[in-house]
Amino acid sequence: MKPRLRPVTAALFAFPFAITAAHAQQNDTQKVDPLHTIVEDISADRIETDIEKLVSFGTRHTLSETKSDTRGIGAARRWIKQEFEAISQRCGGCLEVMFVGDTISGEKRIPDATEVVNVVAIQRGTTDPDRYVLMSGDIDSRVSDVMDATSDAPGANDNASGVAGTLEAARVLSQHKFNGSIVYAALSGEEQGLFGGKILAKKASEEGWRLKAVLNNDMIGNIEGVNGVVNNTSARLFAEGTRVTETDDEARTRRFTGGEVDSPSRNLARYIDDLADRFIPNLDTMVIYRLDRYGRGGHHRPFNDLGYPGIRIMETNENYERQHQDLRTENGIEYGDTLEGVNFDYAAKLTALNAVSLASMSWAPAPPAHVEIKGAVKPSTTLSWKASAPEQNPHLAGYKIYWRYTDAPQWQYSKFVGDVTEATLENVVIDNYFFGVASVSKDGYESPVVFPGAAGSFGE
Ligand SMILES: [Zn+2]
């Protein structure tokens, strides 16, 4: 969306790792929103270093060798785990770092028993530790033949960029404390059939995580489109419509109330689109009303399959000559996913967008639950919701009602209604708008907007 506020800074600088305390010393009347600090602390240099390291493993194919310390996916995942552990050491052990894997076999792209292993780090929230937001990238890479596990497959953009961004977000956000928990995940088995995501989504479900957002980063570094467009000021947020878990009863209700364009994934994407306008200089996001690119897949899908809100964040301009290609030169065209195809400043910009989104949601109270709406044949509209648990959200200031025209892409109007569980908008006719509710913290951090009913629910 077009920015509603002009960004103050003109460029994204690569800061050295030491995170400046200068912002904290400013007096209250001139307080800088820490989200701006987070954006400035994201380093393109560190992202470049991490992508180079991941490329140095030669191939990270899911079926590649695991014993070597210098080549293959085993070495790559052990290095990622060490990095998370080093980050954790610098924040007094604030990350729980673990492998989350399973043995897969008998699949078309994984015929023989293979360990598919994700690397996961959890930064535990202070007041609402069982509420989660998750950022992910993929460890594994491939060449033209998806079963070729030995040829060099640098996967610099697809998807070392996503893993490097996830590591960098962990570095910067681990310098802060949040109310909710943040999960940083380097997933595996993506190219072979989204196996790593399925494994982690299953764990989330079995352990009853209150998972409110999955930000799946898959290719966040290419700015030179195969169509000739070169642009570093745009990114895409792919968000599905109606949940695949919707029941027949819920579908019947939705026919009369709407909600097709207000799934939690869509409202998560609108939330991030708004943060891009407010906090990321020179970046405009397109919310795309689709699960993913046409006929293609990504690791947010296994989470969506279980009903969790989740989107894919990625570059706008793709270059297919650099994706899933054997390294070669043919008719003067260089094929392959090499370092030359990654713009590190752009990857840093998209990483910063992830970081502010994770931070904002984790500082905000939980999204309102049990949101309901009524107002048929009345000149007013009434929304109600369940009061948020005070022990989990001690910083709650209250709730904000949002509404927009039914064909408007972004929320247009809002009204803060205080710490109540019901509010009526007088002389706003229910038929003419879509409505939703967000929770707001005392510092002004808001949850995504929750559309009423099952169609829009972010869960308990
Ligand atoms: Zn790929």
Tab-separated table of C-alpha atoms and ligand atoms in Angstrom:
chain	number	residue	atom	x	y	z
A	1	MET	CA	0.000	0.000	0.000
A	2	LYS	CA	1.031	3.593	-0.450
A	3	PRO	CA	2.730	4.873	2.693
A	4	ARG	CA	0.462	6.809	5.018
A	5	LEU	CA	3.485	8.161	6.862
A	6	ARG	CA	6.689	9.263	5.206
A	7	PRO	CA	9.683	7.214	6.327
A	8	VAL	CA	12.126	9.424	8.225
A	9	THR	CA	15.323	7.733	7.193
A	10	ALA	CA	16.263	7.465	3.554
A	11	ALA	CA	18.361	4.355	3.602
A	12	LEU	CA	18.936	1.174	5.510
A	13	PHE	CA	22.391	1.159	7.048
A	14	ALA	CA	24.415	-1.869	7.941
A	15	PHE	CA	25.297	-1.404	11.604
A	16	PRO	CA	28.112	-3.246	13.334
A	17	PHE	CA	26.845	-5.937	15.677
A	18	ALA	CA	27.025	-3.989	18.926
A	19	ILE	CA	23.528	-2.646	19.318
A	20	THR	CA	23.457	0.982	20.281
A	21	ALA	CA	21.917	1.996	23.571
A	22	ALA	CA	21.599	5.621	22.466
A	23	HIS	CA	17.928	5.223	21.687
A	24	ALA	CA	17.102	4.149	25.199
A	25	GLN	CA	18.632	7.317	26.649
A	26	GLN	CA	16.398	9.736	24.833
A	27	ASN	CA	13.812	11.360	27.037
A	28	ASP	CA	10.214	10.264	26.948
A	29	THR	CA	8.857	13.106	24.883
A	30	GLN	CA	11.196	12.214	22.031
A	31	LYS	CA	11.074	8.473	22.455
A	32	VAL	CA	11.992	6.567	19.308
A	33	ASP	CA	9.814	3.540	18.698
A	34	PRO	CA	12.135	0.541	19.281
A	35	LEU	CA	10.805	-0.873	16.015
A	36	HIS	CA	12.871	1.787	14.232
A	37	THR	CA	15.927	0.685	16.210
A	38	ILE	CA	15.304	-2.917	15.194
A	39	VAL	CA	15.173	-1.903	11.524
A	40	GLU	CA	18.456	-0.016	11.826
A	41	ASP	CA	20.167	-2.880	13.645
A	42	ILE	CA	19.580	-5.416	10.847
A	43	SER	CA	22.895	-5.862	9.014
A	44	ALA	CA	23.252	-6.574	5.296
A	45	ASP	CA	26.915	-7.442	5.943
A	46	ARG	CA	26.055	-10.206	8.402
A	47	ILE	CA	23.391	-11.540	6.040
A	48	GLU	CA	26.003	-11.619	3.259
A	49	THR	CA	28.487	-13.479	5.490
A	50	ASP	CA	25.846	-16.082	6.411
A	51	ILE	CA	24.717	-16.630	2.821
A	52	GLU	CA	28.372	-17.100	1.779
A	53	LYS	CA	28.820	-19.649	4.557
A	54	LEU	CA	25.700	-21.582	3.522
A	55	VAL	CA	26.806	-21.566	-0.137
A	56	SER	CA	30.228	-22.889	0.946
A	57	PHE	CA	28.662	-26.261	1.851
A	58	GLY	CA	28.538	-27.016	-1.908
A	59	THR	CA	25.119	-28.600	-1.851
A	60	ARG	CA	22.473	-28.584	0.876
A	61	HIS	CA	20.235	-31.052	-0.923
A	62	THR	CA	17.993	-32.927	1.519
A	63	LEU	CA	19.427	-36.258	0.328
A	64	SER	CA	23.028	-35.024	0.329
A	65	GLU	CA	25.687	-36.370	2.628
A	66	THR	CA	25.525	-35.712	6.356
A	67	LYS	CA	28.877	-36.926	7.730
A	68	SER	CA	31.252	-34.330	6.263
A	69	ASP	CA	31.927	-31.150	8.229
A	70	THR	CA	32.392	-29.084	5.090
A	71	ARG	CA	29.917	-30.350	2.496
A	72	GLY	CA	26.258	-31.349	2.451
A	73	ILE	CA	23.148	-30.700	4.508
A	74	GLY	CA	24.488	-32.307	7.690
A	75	ALA	CA	27.329	-29.788	7.928
A	76	ALA	CA	24.947	-26.961	7.051
A	77	ARG	CA	22.421	-27.772	9.757
A	78	ARG	CA	25.114	-28.262	12.393
A	79	TRP	CA	26.564	-24.854	11.497
A	80	ILE	CA	23.114	-23.206	11.757
A	81	LYS	CA	22.624	-24.782	15.183
A	82	GLN	CA	26.021	-23.452	16.315
A	83	GLU	CA	25.072	-19.979	15.088
A	84	PHE	CA	21.803	-20.011	17.059
A	85	GLU	CA	23.766	-21.209	20.098
A	86	ALA	CA	26.295	-18.378	19.691
A	87	ILE	CA	23.443	-15.855	19.414
A	88	SER	CA	21.906	-17.347	22.536
A	89	GLN	CA	25.179	-17.024	24.435
A	90	ARG	CA	25.205	-13.286	23.707
A	91	CYS	CA	21.747	-12.827	25.252
A	92	GLY	CA	22.376	-14.837	28.401
A	93	GLY	CA	20.959	-18.079	27.005
A	94	CYS	CA	17.716	-16.501	25.794
A	95	LEU	CA	17.206	-19.040	22.981
A	96	GLU	CA	16.126	-22.679	23.291
A	97	VAL	CA	18.013	-24.259	20.375
A	98	MET	CA	17.131	-27.715	19.052
A	99	PHE	CA	16.941	-30.042	16.079
A	100	VAL	CA	13.372	-30.977	15.160
A	101	GLY	CA	13.415	-33.837	12.680
A	102	ASP	CA	11.915	-37.093	11.557
A	103	THR	CA	12.776	-39.977	9.261
A	104	ILE	CA	10.972	-39.835	5.934
A	105	SER	CA	10.840	-42.661	3.370
A	106	GLY	CA	8.662	-44.094	0.615
A	107	GLU	CA	7.974	-40.673	-0.886
A	108	LYS	CA	8.414	-39.852	-4.564
A	109	ARG	CA	11.242	-37.401	-3.838
A	110	ILE	CA	12.507	-39.172	-0.689
A	111	PRO	CA	12.308	-42.878	-1.603
A	112	ASP	CA	14.839	-44.172	0.944
A	113	ALA	CA	14.846	-43.514	4.677
A	114	THR	CA	16.260	-40.013	5.208
A	115	GLU	CA	16.524	-37.839	8.294
A	116	VAL	CA	14.790	-34.539	7.554
A	117	VAL	CA	16.067	-32.186	10.230
A	118	ASN	CA	15.003	-28.613	11.008
A	119	VAL	CA	16.984	-26.283	13.244
A	120	VAL	CA	14.730	-24.349	15.619
A	121	ALA	CA	15.422	-21.633	18.183
A	122	ILE	CA	12.727	-20.331	20.531
A	123	GLN	CA	12.943	-16.965	22.284
A	124	ARG	CA	10.538	-17.451	25.164
A	125	GLY	CA	8.011	-14.707	25.901
A	126	THR	CA	7.841	-13.181	29.367
A	127	THR	CA	4.095	-12.999	30.085
A	128	ASP	CA	2.531	-15.201	27.382
A	129	PRO	CA	5.130	-17.894	26.664
A	130	ASP	CA	2.713	-20.290	24.912
A	131	ARG	CA	1.734	-17.720	22.282
A	132	TYR	CA	4.027	-17.918	19.254
A	133	VAL	CA	4.998	-16.122	16.067
A	134	LEU	CA	7.380	-17.908	13.723
A	135	MET	CA	9.860	-16.863	11.058
A	136	SER	CA	11.318	-19.448	8.698
A	137	GLY	CA	13.696	-20.023	5.801
A	138	ASP	CA	14.776	-23.269	4.124
A	139	ILE	CA	18.135	-24.988	4.464
A	140	ASP	CA	17.892	-27.302	1.462
A	141	SER	CA	18.889	-26.511	-2.125
A	142	ARG	CA	18.570	-28.209	-5.505
A	143	VAL	CA	19.631	-28.164	-9.153
A	144	SER	CA	17.694	-29.035	-12.339
A	145	ASP	CA	17.074	-32.661	-11.344
A	146	VAL	CA	15.317	-32.590	-7.972
A	147	MET	CA	16.874	-35.986	-7.097
A	148	ASP	CA	20.472	-34.853	-7.816
A	149	ALA	CA	22.031	-34.764	-4.334
A	150	THR	CA	25.697	-34.456	-5.331
A	151	SER	CA	26.094	-31.645	-7.891
A	152	ASP	CA	26.923	-28.174	-6.595
A	153	ALA	CA	23.647	-26.492	-5.621
A	154	PRO	CA	24.608	-23.147	-4.043
A	155	GLY	CA	21.004	-22.116	-3.339
A	156	ALA	CA	22.213	-18.610	-2.534
A	157	ASN	CA	18.822	-16.998	-2.984
A	158	ASP	CA	16.710	-20.197	-2.768
A	159	ASN	CA	16.911	-20.279	0.118
A	160	ALA	CA	20.112	-19.336	1.955
A	161	SER	CA	18.653	-15.816	1.879
A	162	GLY	CA	15.704	-16.951	4.005
A	163	VAL	CA	17.904	-18.791	6.519
A	164	ALA	CA	20.379	-15.889	6.759
A	165	GLY	CA	17.475	-13.495	7.312
A	166	THR	CA	16.102	-15.744	10.062
A	167	LEU	CA	19.500	-15.887	11.804
A	168	GLU	CA	19.863	-12.107	11.563
A	169	ALA	CA	16.371	-11.502	12.952
A	170	ALA	CA	17.302	-13.740	15.895
A	171	ARG	CA	20.522	-11.761	16.471
A	172	VAL	CA	18.708	-8.430	16.609
A	173	LEU	CA	15.488	-9.454	18.361
A	174	SER	CA	17.334	-11.459	21.029
A	175	GLN	CA	18.557	-8.088	22.339
A	176	HIS	CA	14.952	-7.335	23.369
A	177	LYS	CA	12.375	-8.998	25.619
A	178	PHE	CA	8.859	-9.730	24.394
A	179	ASN	CA	5.540	-10.745	25.927
A	180	GLY	CA	4.954	-13.562	23.424
A	181	SER	CA	7.423	-16.176	22.149
A	182	ILE	CA	9.299	-15.984	18.837
A	183	VAL	CA	10.331	-19.092	16.902
A	184	TYR	CA	13.218	-18.911	14.420
A	185	ALA	CA	13.212	-21.941	12.108
A	186	ALA	CA	15.589	-23.188	9.433
A	187	LEU	CA	13.484	-25.846	7.720
A	188	SER	CA	14.620	-28.774	5.600
A	189	GLY	CA	13.096	-30.996	2.902
A	190	GLU	CA	11.274	-28.116	1.200
A	191	GLU	CA	12.217	-28.987	-2.365
A	192	GLN	CA	11.419	-32.673	-1.798
A	193	GLY	CA	7.820	-31.969	-0.719
A	194	LEU	CA	7.568	-29.511	2.210
A	195	PHE	CA	8.588	-32.169	4.728
A	196	GLY	CA	10.389	-29.973	7.259
A	197	GLY	CA	7.404	-27.649	7.527
A	198	LYS	CA	5.060	-30.613	7.993
A	199	ILE	CA	7.277	-31.912	10.816
A	200	LEU	CA	7.355	-28.566	12.643
A	201	ALA	CA	3.644	-27.837	12.083
A	202	LYS	CA	2.852	-31.265	13.557
A	203	LYS	CA	4.998	-30.493	16.612
A	204	ALA	CA	3.208	-27.148	17.067
A	205	SER	CA	-0.153	-28.872	16.879
A	206	GLU	CA	0.773	-31.774	19.175
A	207	GLU	CA	2.210	-29.409	21.775
A	208	GLY	CA	-0.779	-27.065	21.537
A	209	TRP	CA	1.177	-23.968	20.523
A	210	ARG	CA	-1.034	-20.884	20.231
A	211	LEU	CA	0.655	-20.089	16.903
A	212	LYS	CA	-0.591	-16.736	15.584
A	213	ALA	CA	1.701	-16.117	12.630
A	214	VAL	CA	4.050	-17.980	10.315
A	215	LEU	CA	6.284	-15.731	8.214
A	216	ASN	CA	7.824	-18.053	5.661
A	217	ASN	CA	10.699	-16.415	3.824
A	218	ASP	CA	11.496	-18.124	0.557
A	219	MET	CA	13.791	-16.138	-1.774
A	220	ILE	CA	14.218	-12.654	-0.349
A	221	GLY	CA	17.321	-11.490	-2.226
A	222	ASN	CA	16.707	-11.234	-5.974
A	223	ILE	CA	15.921	-7.818	-7.465
A	224	GLU	CA	16.529	-8.567	-11.169
A	225	GLY	CA	13.424	-10.068	-12.711
A	226	VAL	CA	13.621	-12.458	-15.635
A	227	ASN	CA	11.251	-10.014	-17.356
A	228	GLY	CA	13.912	-7.287	-17.247
A	229	VAL	CA	12.475	-5.372	-14.284
A	230	VAL	CA	15.098	-4.341	-11.734
A	231	ASN	CA	13.516	-3.087	-8.521
A	232	ASN	CA	14.525	-3.151	-4.863
A	233	THR	CA	11.520	-1.283	-3.456
A	234	SER	CA	8.829	-3.934	-3.630
A	235	ALA	CA	8.082	-7.270	-1.964
A	236	ARG	CA	5.230	-9.761	-2.045
A	237	LEU	CA	3.114	-11.199	0.762
A	238	PHE	CA	1.251	-14.305	-0.400
A	239	ALA	CA	-1.783	-15.032	1.759
A	240	GLU	CA	-4.496	-17.619	1.222
A	241	GLY	CA	-8.194	-16.839	1.478
A	242	THR	CA	-10.674	-19.180	3.125
A	243	ARG	CA	-8.995	-21.700	5.400
A	244	VAL	CA	-8.747	-25.222	4.067
A	245	THR	CA	-9.901	-26.482	7.502
A	246	GLU	CA	-13.263	-24.678	7.231
A	247	THR	CA	-16.226	-26.962	8.020
A	248	ASP	CA	-19.451	-27.149	5.973
A	249	ASP	CA	-21.268	-25.290	8.748
A	250	GLU	CA	-18.668	-22.532	8.760
A	251	ALA	CA	-18.884	-22.257	4.972
A	252	ARG	CA	-22.674	-21.854	5.202
A	253	THR	CA	-22.280	-19.034	7.741
A	254	ARG	CA	-19.579	-17.351	5.656
A	255	ARG	CA	-21.920	-17.285	2.647
A	256	PHE	CA	-24.106	-14.828	4.564
A	257	THR	CA	-21.511	-12.904	6.570
A	258	GLY	CA	-18.530	-12.697	4.230
A	259	GLY	CA	-14.987	-13.511	5.254
A	260	GLU	CA	-13.505	-14.925	2.047
A	261	VAL	CA	-10.965	-12.111	1.934
A	262	ASP	CA	-10.498	-11.902	5.729
A	263	SER	CA	-8.838	-15.133	6.744
A	264	PRO	CA	-6.283	-14.646	9.534
A	265	SER	CA	-3.534	-15.114	6.937
A	266	ARG	CA	-4.931	-12.186	4.919
A	267	ASN	CA	-5.212	-9.982	7.992
A	268	LEU	CA	-1.693	-10.997	8.993
A	269	ALA	CA	-0.555	-9.853	5.524
A	270	ARG	CA	-2.461	-6.545	5.886
A	271	TYR	CA	-0.755	-6.053	9.246
A	272	ILE	CA	2.706	-6.541	7.733
A	273	ASP	CA	1.816	-4.358	4.744
A	274	ASP	CA	0.991	-1.542	7.163
A	275	LEU	CA	4.248	-2.040	9.113
A	276	ALA	CA	6.197	-1.842	5.828
A	277	ASP	CA	4.625	1.551	5.131
A	278	ARG	CA	5.403	2.840	8.621
A	279	PHE	CA	8.836	1.408	9.342
A	280	ILE	CA	10.714	0.177	6.264
A	281	PRO	CA	12.176	2.951	4.107
A	282	ASN	CA	11.681	2.463	0.368
A	283	LEU	CA	9.629	-0.698	0.593
A	284	ASP	CA	6.079	-1.205	-0.555
A	285	THR	CA	4.506	-4.644	-0.184
A	286	MET	CA	1.918	-6.227	-2.427
A	287	VAL	CA	-0.558	-8.398	-0.557
A	288	ILE	CA	-1.323	-11.165	-3.027
A	289	TYR	CA	-4.643	-12.930	-2.568
A	290	ARG	CA	-3.213	-16.395	-3.224
A	291	LEU	CA	-1.694	-19.182	-1.164
A	292	ASP	CA	1.504	-18.984	-3.199
A	293	ARG	CA	2.763	-18.319	-6.704
A	294	TYR	CA	0.706	-19.952	-9.430
A	295	GLY	CA	0.940	-23.714	-9.049
A	296	ARG	CA	4.014	-23.489	-6.815
A	297	GLY	CA	4.575	-24.252	-3.152
A	298	GLY	CA	6.313	-23.122	0.011
A	299	HIS	CA	6.754	-23.947	3.646
A	300	HIS	CA	3.911	-21.800	5.014
A	301	ARG	CA	1.491	-24.283	3.445
A	302	PRO	CA	1.893	-27.149	5.955
A	303	PHE	CA	1.009	-24.614	8.678
A	304	ASN	CA	-1.990	-23.299	6.702
A	305	ASP	CA	-3.026	-26.951	6.219
A	306	LEU	CA	-3.505	-27.194	10.003
A	307	GLY	CA	-5.384	-23.871	10.145
A	308	TYR	CA	-2.529	-21.654	11.379
A	309	PRO	CA	-2.259	-18.095	10.007
A	310	GLY	CA	0.781	-17.963	7.728
A	311	ILE	CA	2.113	-16.189	4.678
A	312	ARG	CA	5.013	-16.331	2.245
A	313	ILE	CA	7.275	-13.279	2.151
A	314	MET	CA	9.400	-12.961	-0.970
A	315	GLU	CA	10.939	-10.790	-3.643
A	316	THR	CA	8.647	-9.353	-6.311
A	317	ASN	CA	10.917	-9.989	-9.283
A	318	GLU	CA	11.988	-13.604	-9.730
A	319	ASN	CA	14.696	-14.889	-12.027
A	320	TYR	CA	13.965	-18.438	-13.183
A	321	GLU	CA	17.411	-18.742	-14.789
A	322	ARG	CA	18.770	-18.693	-11.245
A	323	GLN	CA	16.264	-21.092	-9.647
A	324	HIS	CA	16.621	-24.888	-9.557
A	325	GLN	CA	19.285	-24.834	-12.287
A	326	ASP	CA	22.470	-26.796	-12.930
A	327	LEU	CA	25.395	-24.381	-12.874
A	328	ARG	CA	26.191	-23.826	-16.546
A	329	THR	CA	26.458	-21.293	-19.341
A	330	GLU	CA	24.197	-21.872	-22.313
A	331	ASN	CA	23.770	-19.512	-25.285
A	332	GLY	CA	25.544	-16.826	-23.282
A	333	ILE	CA	23.148	-17.150	-20.327
A	334	GLU	CA	24.610	-18.052	-16.928
A	335	TYR	CA	22.323	-20.436	-15.104
A	336	GLY	CA	22.409	-21.215	-11.393
A	337	ASP	CA	21.540	-19.836	-7.958
A	338	THR	CA	24.863	-18.169	-7.145
A	339	LEU	CA	25.906	-15.305	-4.843
A	340	GLU	CA	25.891	-12.885	-7.798
A	341	GLY	CA	22.099	-13.148	-7.892
A	342	VAL	CA	21.612	-11.919	-4.317
A	343	ASN	CA	21.268	-8.267	-3.332
A	344	PHE	CA	22.213	-8.231	0.346
A	345	ASP	CA	20.778	-4.776	1.109
A	346	TYR	CA	17.444	-5.934	-0.277
A	347	ALA	CA	17.582	-9.169	1.758
A	348	ALA	CA	18.283	-6.983	4.815
A	349	LYS	CA	15.261	-4.828	4.025
A	350	LEU	CA	12.950	-7.862	3.902
A	351	THR	CA	14.588	-9.240	7.045
A	352	ALA	CA	13.880	-5.930	8.783
A	353	LEU	CA	10.234	-6.232	7.714
A	354	ASN	CA	10.082	-9.682	9.312
A	355	ALA	CA	11.778	-8.431	12.460
A	356	VAL	CA	9.395	-5.515	13.044
A	357	SER	CA	6.429	-7.782	12.356
A	358	LEU	CA	7.598	-10.412	14.854
A	359	ALA	CA	8.453	-7.722	17.427
A	360	SER	CA	5.220	-5.789	17.016
A	361	MET	CA	3.054	-8.898	17.379
A	362	SER	CA	5.088	-10.145	20.342
A	363	TRP	CA	4.881	-6.814	22.177
A	364	ALA	CA	1.169	-6.549	21.406
A	365	PRO	CA	-1.444	-8.397	23.441
A	366	ALA	CA	-2.852	-11.613	21.939
A	367	PRO	CA	-5.268	-11.087	19.027
A	368	PRO	CA	-8.841	-10.946	20.361
A	369	ALA	CA	-10.666	-14.300	20.472
A	370	HIS	CA	-14.376	-15.126	19.961
A	371	VAL	CA	-15.007	-11.963	17.947
A	372	GLU	CA	-18.679	-11.653	17.033
A	373	ILE	CA	-20.755	-9.078	15.221
A	374	LYS	CA	-24.421	-8.114	15.026
A	375	GLY	CA	-26.476	-5.271	13.643
A	376	ALA	CA	-28.869	-6.526	10.970
A	377	VAL	CA	-31.738	-4.105	10.290
A	378	LYS	CA	-30.243	-1.505	12.642
A	379	PRO	CA	-28.486	1.806	12.122
A	380	SER	CA	-25.560	0.617	14.242
A	381	THR	CA	-23.038	-2.220	14.364
A	382	THR	CA	-22.007	-4.048	17.546
A	383	LEU	CA	-18.861	-6.095	17.966
A	384	SER	CA	-18.047	-8.277	20.953
A	385	TRP	CA	-15.129	-10.486	21.952
A	386	LYS	CA	-13.682	-12.399	24.861
A	387	ALA	CA	-11.629	-10.461	27.402
A	388	SER	CA	-7.955	-11.332	27.081
A	389	ALA	CA	-6.349	-13.144	30.002
A	390	PRO	CA	-4.841	-10.448	32.268
A	391	GLU	CA	-1.927	-12.607	33.466
A	392	GLN	CA	-0.866	-13.183	29.844
A	393	ASN	CA	-1.534	-9.605	28.751
A	394	PRO	CA	-0.824	-7.367	31.757
A	395	HIS	CA	0.111	-4.552	29.361
A	396	LEU	CA	-3.267	-4.469	27.589
A	397	ALA	CA	-4.641	-0.942	27.108
A	398	GLY	CA	-7.816	-2.009	25.327
A	399	TYR	CA	-9.264	-2.770	21.918
A	400	LYS	CA	-9.620	-0.997	18.609
A	401	ILE	CA	-12.442	-1.552	16.121
A	402	TYR	CA	-11.455	-1.369	12.454
A	403	TRP	CA	-13.686	-1.154	9.398
A	404	ARG	CA	-13.354	-0.695	5.660
A	405	TYR	CA	-15.411	-0.728	2.491
A	406	THR	CA	-15.958	-4.294	1.336
A	407	ASP	CA	-13.839	-3.781	-1.784
A	408	ALA	CA	-11.024	-1.879	-0.044
A	409	PRO	CA	-7.734	-3.773	0.258
A	410	GLN	CA	-6.636	-2.266	3.587
A	411	TRP	CA	-8.421	-1.259	6.818
A	412	GLN	CA	-9.568	2.364	6.482
A	413	TYR	CA	-11.274	3.478	9.697
A	414	SER	CA	-10.634	2.742	13.345
A	415	LYS	CA	-11.848	3.637	16.802
A	416	PHE	CA	-10.167	2.820	20.118
A	417	VAL	CA	-12.932	1.691	22.478
A	418	GLY	CA	-11.000	0.987	25.703
A	419	ASP	CA	-10.756	-2.130	27.851
A	420	VAL	CA	-14.251	-3.455	27.173
A	421	THR	CA	-15.619	-6.603	25.540
A	422	GLU	CA	-18.367	-5.025	23.464
A	423	ALA	CA	-18.651	-1.815	21.481
A	424	THR	CA	-21.247	-0.277	19.194
A	425	LEU	CA	-20.558	1.979	16.236
A	426	GLU	CA	-23.585	4.268	15.993
A	427	ASN	CA	-24.860	5.055	12.501
A	428	VAL	CA	-22.359	2.753	10.841
A	429	VAL	CA	-24.471	0.257	8.882
A	430	ILE	CA	-23.229	-3.321	9.063
A	431	ASP	CA	-24.146	-4.087	5.435
A	432	ASN	CA	-21.743	-1.595	3.909
A	433	TYR	CA	-18.410	-2.451	5.528
A	434	PHE	CA	-16.222	-5.254	6.800
A	435	PHE	CA	-15.303	-5.010	10.486
A	436	GLY	CA	-12.670	-6.382	12.824
A	437	VAL	CA	-11.079	-5.932	16.260
A	438	ALA	CA	-7.447	-5.577	17.349
A	439	SER	CA	-5.989	-5.568	20.848
A	440	VAL	CA	-3.697	-2.684	21.815
A	441	SER	CA	-0.902	-2.495	24.401
A	442	LYS	CA	-0.175	0.472	26.661
A	443	ASP	CA	2.852	1.233	24.443
A	444	GLY	CA	0.604	1.253	21.384
A	445	TYR	CA	1.523	-2.122	19.890
A	446	GLU	CA	-1.433	-3.714	18.164
A	447	SER	CA	-2.357	-7.254	17.233
A	448	PRO	CA	-3.528	-7.990	13.699
A	449	VAL	CA	-7.189	-7.174	13.055
A	450	VAL	CA	-9.452	-10.153	13.699
A	451	PHE	CA	-12.492	-10.534	11.418
A	452	PRO	CA	-15.562	-11.904	13.269
A	453	GLY	CA	-16.500	-15.551	13.317
A	454	ALA	CA	-14.639	-18.720	12.412
A	455	ALA	CA	-13.556	-17.279	9.042
A	456	GLY	CA	-11.326	-14.679	10.659
A	457	SER	CA	-10.335	-16.320	13.939
A	458	PHE	CA	-6.706	-16.320	15.126
A	459	GLY	CA	-7.664	-18.930	17.731
A	460	GLU	CA	-7.671	-18.715	21.519
B	1	ZN	ZN	13.178	-23.764	-4.508
